[in-house]
PDB file of C-alpha atoms in Angstrom:
ATOM      1  CA  UNK A 275      83.309  61.888 -48.758  1.00  0.00           C
ATOM      2  CA  UNK A 276      83.260  65.669 -49.304  1.00  0.00           C
ATOM      3  CA  UNK A 277      80.849  65.983 -46.368  1.00  0.00           C
ATOM      4  CA  UNK A 278      83.293  64.127 -44.073  1.00  0.00           C
ATOM      5  CA  UNK A 279      86.149  66.409 -45.158  1.00  0.00           C
ATOM      6  CA  UNK A 280      84.017  69.468 -44.401  1.00  0.00           C
ATOM      7  CA  UNK A 281      83.283  68.197 -40.896  1.00  0.00           C
ATOM      8  CA  UNK A 282      86.949  67.436 -40.266  1.00  0.00           C
ATOM      9  CA  UNK A 283      87.929  70.875 -41.569  1.00  0.00           C
ATOM     10  CA  UNK A 284      85.388  72.550 -39.264  1.00  0.00           C
ATOM     11  CA  UNK A 285      86.679  70.590 -36.269  1.00  0.00           C
ATOM     12  CA  UNK A 286      90.282  71.536 -37.073  1.00  0.00           C
ATOM     13  CA  UNK A 287      89.344  75.204 -37.478  1.00  0.00           C
ATOM     14  CA  UNK A 288      87.537  75.140 -34.124  1.00  0.00           C
ATOM     15  CA  UNK A 289      90.531  73.531 -32.420  1.00  0.00           C
ATOM     16  CA  UNK A 290      93.037  75.987 -33.865  1.00  0.00           C
ATOM     17  CA  UNK A 291      90.881  79.044 -33.185  1.00  0.00           C
ATOM     18  CA  UNK A 292      90.735  78.212 -29.456  1.00  0.00           C
ATOM     19  CA  UNK A 293      94.506  77.899 -29.160  1.00  0.00           C
ATOM     20  CA  UNK A 294      94.781  81.465 -27.805  1.00  0.00           C
ATOM     21  CA  UNK A 295      93.424  80.260 -24.468  1.00  0.00           C
ATOM     22  CA  UNK A 296      94.999  77.843 -22.023  1.00  0.00           C
ATOM     23  CA  UNK A 297      92.704  75.459 -20.227  1.00  0.00           C
ATOM     24  CA  UNK A 298      93.073  74.161 -16.697  1.00  0.00           C
ATOM     25  CA  UNK A 299      91.829  70.903 -15.263  1.00  0.00           C
ATOM     26  CA  UNK A 300      88.908  72.789 -13.692  1.00  0.00           C
ATOM     27  CA  UNK A 301      87.615  73.904 -17.077  1.00  0.00           C
ATOM     28  CA  UNK A 302      88.592  77.533 -16.501  1.00  0.00           C
ATOM     29  CA  UNK A 303      90.276  79.184 -19.431  1.00  0.00           C
ATOM     30  CA  UNK A 304      93.185  81.463 -18.585  1.00  0.00           C
ATOM     31  CA  UNK A 305      93.886  84.440 -20.851  1.00  0.00           C
ATOM     32  CA  UNK A 306      97.185  84.699 -22.722  1.00  0.00           C
ATOM     33  CA  UNK A 307      99.812  86.517 -20.714  1.00  0.00           C
ATOM     34  CA  UNK A 308      98.419  85.432 -17.349  1.00  0.00           C
ATOM     35  CA  UNK A 309     100.874  82.847 -16.070  1.00  0.00           C
ATOM     36  CA  UNK A 310     101.488  83.829 -12.451  1.00  0.00           C
ATOM     37  CA  UNK A 311      99.448  84.931  -9.453  1.00  0.00           C
ATOM     38  CA  UNK A 312     100.511  86.539  -6.192  1.00  0.00           C
ATOM     39  CA  UNK A 313      98.526  85.531  -3.104  1.00  0.00           C
ATOM     40  CA  UNK A 314      99.738  87.468  -0.051  1.00  0.00           C
ATOM     41  CA  UNK A 315      98.589  86.583   3.461  1.00  0.00           C
ATOM     42  CA  UNK A 316      95.198  88.015   4.312  1.00  0.00           C
ATOM     43  CA  UNK A 317      95.544  89.808   7.671  1.00  0.00           C
ATOM     44  CA  UNK A 318      93.159  88.454  10.308  1.00  0.00           C
ATOM     45  CA  UNK A 319      91.220  91.404  11.716  1.00  0.00           C
ATOM     46  CA  UNK A 320      88.384  89.211  12.948  1.00  0.00           C
ATOM     47  CA  UNK A 321      89.562  88.737  16.555  1.00  0.00           C
ATOM     48  CA  UNK A 322      88.915  85.040  16.051  1.00  0.00           C
ATOM     49  CA  UNK A 323      91.517  83.883  18.542  1.00  0.00           C
ATOM     50  CA  UNK A 324      92.734  81.372  15.967  1.00  0.00           C
ATOM     51  CA  UNK A 325      96.346  82.226  15.227  1.00  0.00           C
ATOM     52  CA  UNK A 326      96.548  80.297  11.958  1.00  0.00           C
ATOM     53  CA  UNK A 327      93.397  81.489  10.196  1.00  0.00           C
ATOM     54  CA  UNK A 328      95.402  83.577   7.702  1.00  0.00           C
ATOM     55  CA  UNK A 329      97.672  80.623   6.906  1.00  0.00           C
ATOM     56  CA  UNK A 330      94.722  78.309   6.357  1.00  0.00           C
ATOM     57  CA  UNK A 331      93.009  80.783   4.005  1.00  0.00           C
ATOM     58  CA  UNK A 332      96.277  81.286   2.129  1.00  0.00           C
ATOM     59  CA  UNK A 333      96.691  77.512   1.759  1.00  0.00           C
ATOM     60  CA  UNK A 334      93.106  77.149   0.488  1.00  0.00           C
ATOM     61  CA  UNK A 335      93.615  79.919  -2.093  1.00  0.00           C
ATOM     62  CA  UNK A 336      96.923  78.460  -3.291  1.00  0.00           C
ATOM     63  CA  UNK A 337      95.304  75.042  -3.600  1.00  0.00           C
ATOM     64  CA  UNK A 338      92.530  76.485  -5.708  1.00  0.00           C
ATOM     65  CA  UNK A 339      94.432  78.964  -7.910  1.00  0.00           C
ATOM     66  CA  UNK A 340      97.776  77.199  -8.336  1.00  0.00           C
ATOM     67  CA  UNK A 341      97.199  73.491  -7.830  1.00  0.00           C
ATOM     68  CA  UNK A 342      93.912  73.397  -9.751  1.00  0.00           C
ATOM     69  CA  UNK A 343      94.932  75.598 -12.677  1.00  0.00           C
ATOM     70  CA  UNK A 344      98.101  76.139 -14.661  1.00  0.00           C
ATOM     71  CA  UNK A 345      98.992  79.359 -12.855  1.00  0.00           C
ATOM     72  CA  UNK A 346     102.300  79.536 -11.005  1.00  0.00           C
ATOM     73  CA  UNK A 347     102.690  81.227  -7.641  1.00  0.00           C
ATOM     74  CA  UNK A 348     104.680  84.483  -7.766  1.00  0.00           C
ATOM     75  CA  UNK A 349     106.794  85.551  -4.788  1.00  0.00           C
ATOM     76  CA  UNK A 350     105.756  89.208  -5.014  1.00  0.00           C
ATOM     77  CA  UNK A 351     103.322  91.463  -6.808  1.00  0.00           C
ATOM     78  CA  UNK A 352     105.895  92.850  -9.249  1.00  0.00           C
ATOM     79  CA  UNK A 353     106.582  89.339 -10.605  1.00  0.00           C
ATOM     80  CA  UNK A 354     102.886  88.440 -10.934  1.00  0.00           C
ATOM     81  CA  UNK A 355     100.378  88.788 -13.748  1.00  0.00           C
ATOM     82  CA  UNK A 356      97.434  88.770 -11.325  1.00  0.00           C
ATOM     83  CA  UNK A 357      96.933  89.416  -7.604  1.00  0.00           C
ATOM     84  CA  UNK A 358      94.249  88.255  -5.224  1.00  0.00           C
ATOM     85  CA  UNK A 359      94.353  89.961  -1.842  1.00  0.00           C
ATOM     86  CA  UNK A 360      92.188  90.917   1.086  1.00  0.00           C
ATOM     87  CA  UNK A 361      91.544  90.766   4.792  1.00  0.00           C
ATOM     88  CA  UNK A 362      89.656  88.403   7.109  1.00  0.00           C
ATOM     89  CA  UNK A 363      87.005  90.694   8.562  1.00  0.00           C
ATOM     90  CA  UNK A 364      84.806  88.513  10.770  1.00  0.00           C
ATOM     91  CA  UNK A 365      84.663  85.199  12.575  1.00  0.00           C
ATOM     92  CA  UNK A 366      81.911  83.727  14.689  1.00  0.00           C
ATOM     93  CA  UNK A 367      81.156  80.381  16.289  1.00  0.00           C
ATOM     94  CA  UNK A 368      77.526  80.344  17.413  1.00  0.00           C
ATOM     95  CA  UNK A 369      74.808  77.840  18.196  1.00  0.00           C
ATOM     96  CA  UNK A 370      73.006  76.817  15.018  1.00  0.00           C
ATOM     97  CA  UNK A 371      70.393  74.397  16.354  1.00  0.00           C
ATOM     98  CA  UNK A 372      69.177  73.799  19.896  1.00  0.00           C
ATOM     99  CA  UNK A 373      67.967  70.546  21.467  1.00  0.00           C
ATOM    100  CA  UNK A 374      64.855  70.211  23.622  1.00  0.00           C
ATOM    101  CA  UNK A 375      67.041  70.719  26.710  1.00  0.00           C
ATOM    102  CA  UNK A 376      68.117  74.117  25.314  1.00  0.00           C
ATOM    103  CA  UNK A 377      71.662  73.012  24.533  1.00  0.00           C
ATOM    104  CA  UNK A 378      73.342  73.500  21.176  1.00  0.00           C
ATOM    105  CA  UNK A 379      73.600  70.288  19.189  1.00  0.00           C
ATOM    106  CA  UNK A 380      75.041  72.123  16.166  1.00  0.00           C
ATOM    107  CA  UNK A 381      77.279  75.189  16.067  1.00  0.00           C
ATOM    108  CA  UNK A 382      78.023  77.212  12.978  1.00  0.00           C
ATOM    109  CA  UNK A 383      81.339  78.855  12.159  1.00  0.00           C
ATOM    110  CA  UNK A 384      80.928  81.910   9.926  1.00  0.00           C
ATOM    111  CA  UNK A 385      83.887  83.706   8.355  1.00  0.00           C
ATOM    112  CA  UNK A 386      83.836  86.946   6.382  1.00  0.00           C
ATOM    113  CA  UNK A 387      86.581  88.077   3.991  1.00  0.00           C
ATOM    114  CA  UNK A 388      86.940  91.285   2.009  1.00  0.00           C
ATOM    115  CA  UNK A 389      88.836  90.411  -1.181  1.00  0.00           C
ATOM    116  CA  UNK A 390      89.950  91.910  -4.448  1.00  0.00           C
ATOM    117  CA  UNK A 391      91.298  90.557  -7.725  1.00  0.00           C
ATOM    118  CA  UNK A 392      93.270  92.503 -10.294  1.00  0.00           C
ATOM    119  CA  UNK A 393      95.700  92.143 -13.134  1.00  0.00           C
ATOM    120  CA  UNK A 394      98.976  93.808 -12.198  1.00  0.00           C
ATOM    121  CA  UNK A 395      98.997  95.943 -15.330  1.00  0.00           C
ATOM    122  CA  UNK A 396      95.577  97.424 -14.537  1.00  0.00           C
ATOM    123  CA  UNK A 397      94.901 100.396 -12.265  1.00  0.00           C
ATOM    124  CA  UNK A 398      91.498  99.148 -11.099  1.00  0.00           C
ATOM    125  CA  UNK A 399      90.613  95.813  -9.525  1.00  0.00           C
ATOM    126  CA  UNK A 400      88.262  93.583 -11.514  1.00  0.00           C
ATOM    127  CA  UNK A 401      86.326  93.093  -8.294  1.00  0.00           C
ATOM    128  CA  UNK A 402      86.498  94.164  -4.691  1.00  0.00           C
ATOM    129  CA  UNK A 403      83.828  92.518  -2.568  1.00  0.00           C
ATOM    130  CA  UNK A 404      82.833  90.544   0.497  1.00  0.00           C
ATOM    131  CA  UNK A 405      82.859  86.755   0.680  1.00  0.00           C
ATOM    132  CA  UNK A 406      81.298  84.639   3.396  1.00  0.00           C
ATOM    133  CA  UNK A 407      81.605  81.002   4.283  1.00  0.00           C
ATOM    134  CA  UNK A 408      79.890  78.953   6.947  1.00  0.00           C
ATOM    135  CA  UNK A 409      80.044  75.410   8.180  1.00  0.00           C
ATOM    136  CA  UNK A 410      78.342  73.542  11.032  1.00  0.00           C
ATOM    137  CA  UNK A 411      79.739  71.063  13.551  1.00  0.00           C
ATOM    138  CA  UNK A 412      78.611  69.119  16.609  1.00  0.00           C
ATOM    139  CA  UNK A 413      80.105  70.821  19.685  1.00  0.00           C
ATOM    140  CA  UNK A 414      79.249  67.867  21.939  1.00  0.00           C
ATOM    141  CA  UNK A 415      81.562  65.418  20.124  1.00  0.00           C
ATOM    142  CA  UNK A 416      84.909  67.213  19.822  1.00  0.00           C
ATOM    143  CA  UNK A 417      84.476  70.972  20.168  1.00  0.00           C
ATOM    144  CA  UNK A 418      88.077  71.985  19.448  1.00  0.00           C
ATOM    145  CA  UNK A 419      88.655  69.854  16.354  1.00  0.00           C
ATOM    146  CA  UNK A 420      85.031  70.366  15.303  1.00  0.00           C
ATOM    147  CA  UNK A 421      85.507  74.134  15.262  1.00  0.00           C
ATOM    148  CA  UNK A 422      88.833  73.782  13.417  1.00  0.00           C
ATOM    149  CA  UNK A 423      87.272  71.553  10.765  1.00  0.00           C
ATOM    150  CA  UNK A 424      84.262  73.867  10.427  1.00  0.00           C
ATOM    151  CA  UNK A 425      86.585  76.858   9.974  1.00  0.00           C
ATOM    152  CA  UNK A 426      88.437  74.921   7.258  1.00  0.00           C
ATOM    153  CA  UNK A 427      85.129  74.169   5.530  1.00  0.00           C
ATOM    154  CA  UNK A 428      84.124  77.849   5.630  1.00  0.00           C
ATOM    155  CA  UNK A 429      87.543  78.903   4.287  1.00  0.00           C
ATOM    156  CA  UNK A 430      87.230  76.377   1.439  1.00  0.00           C
ATOM    157  CA  UNK A 431      83.867  77.905   0.487  1.00  0.00           C
ATOM    158  CA  UNK A 432      85.437  81.362   0.441  1.00  0.00           C
ATOM    159  CA  UNK A 433      88.434  80.196  -1.638  1.00  0.00           C
ATOM    160  CA  UNK A 434      86.122  78.453  -4.120  1.00  0.00           C
ATOM    161  CA  UNK A 435      83.911  81.544  -4.464  1.00  0.00           C
ATOM    162  CA  UNK A 436      86.925  83.822  -4.957  1.00  0.00           C
ATOM    163  CA  UNK A 437      88.327  81.480  -7.614  1.00  0.00           C
ATOM    164  CA  UNK A 438      84.975  81.248  -9.382  1.00  0.00           C
ATOM    165  CA  UNK A 439      84.581  85.038  -9.413  1.00  0.00           C
ATOM    166  CA  UNK A 440      88.102  85.451 -10.782  1.00  0.00           C
ATOM    167  CA  UNK A 441      87.698  82.895 -13.581  1.00  0.00           C
ATOM    168  CA  UNK A 442      84.268  84.211 -14.549  1.00  0.00           C
ATOM    169  CA  UNK A 443      86.188  87.191 -15.986  1.00  0.00           C
ATOM    170  CA  UNK A 444      88.388  84.885 -18.105  1.00  0.00           C
TER     171      UNK A 444
END
């Protein structure tokens, strides 16, 4: 009986001692005082020719940081507790594998982003680094939608890696 009470007491102590952190559905713990994040558009300096690449990256980052955690989206940096920002630096759509008749049967979209993450109260960014994503598609089936879907896949990889790097500091 005393042993059972000790176990229950230890469990309660463990539960109460972790109450200083908030947990998201992704398993990432968010530090106290971090409730909002500002995610400005990442300028597209890649010369990709895709006019909505910045919007699609922004949507992927919002999905990851806001919809999959308990953070709320801030409208500007001064209202935010954290900021993730950057620039799309490169975009390529190149043959990935070649058939026997020397035609591409798979193309690969590669996207590069330079990003940074910081808490608004800090002078220095926690990280400032390059992220890359790539995704293949069959250009013989539907080249336009295939490239669009591959770009979305590469942007999702980048958003996931940026999120993971941000939460690894939490």
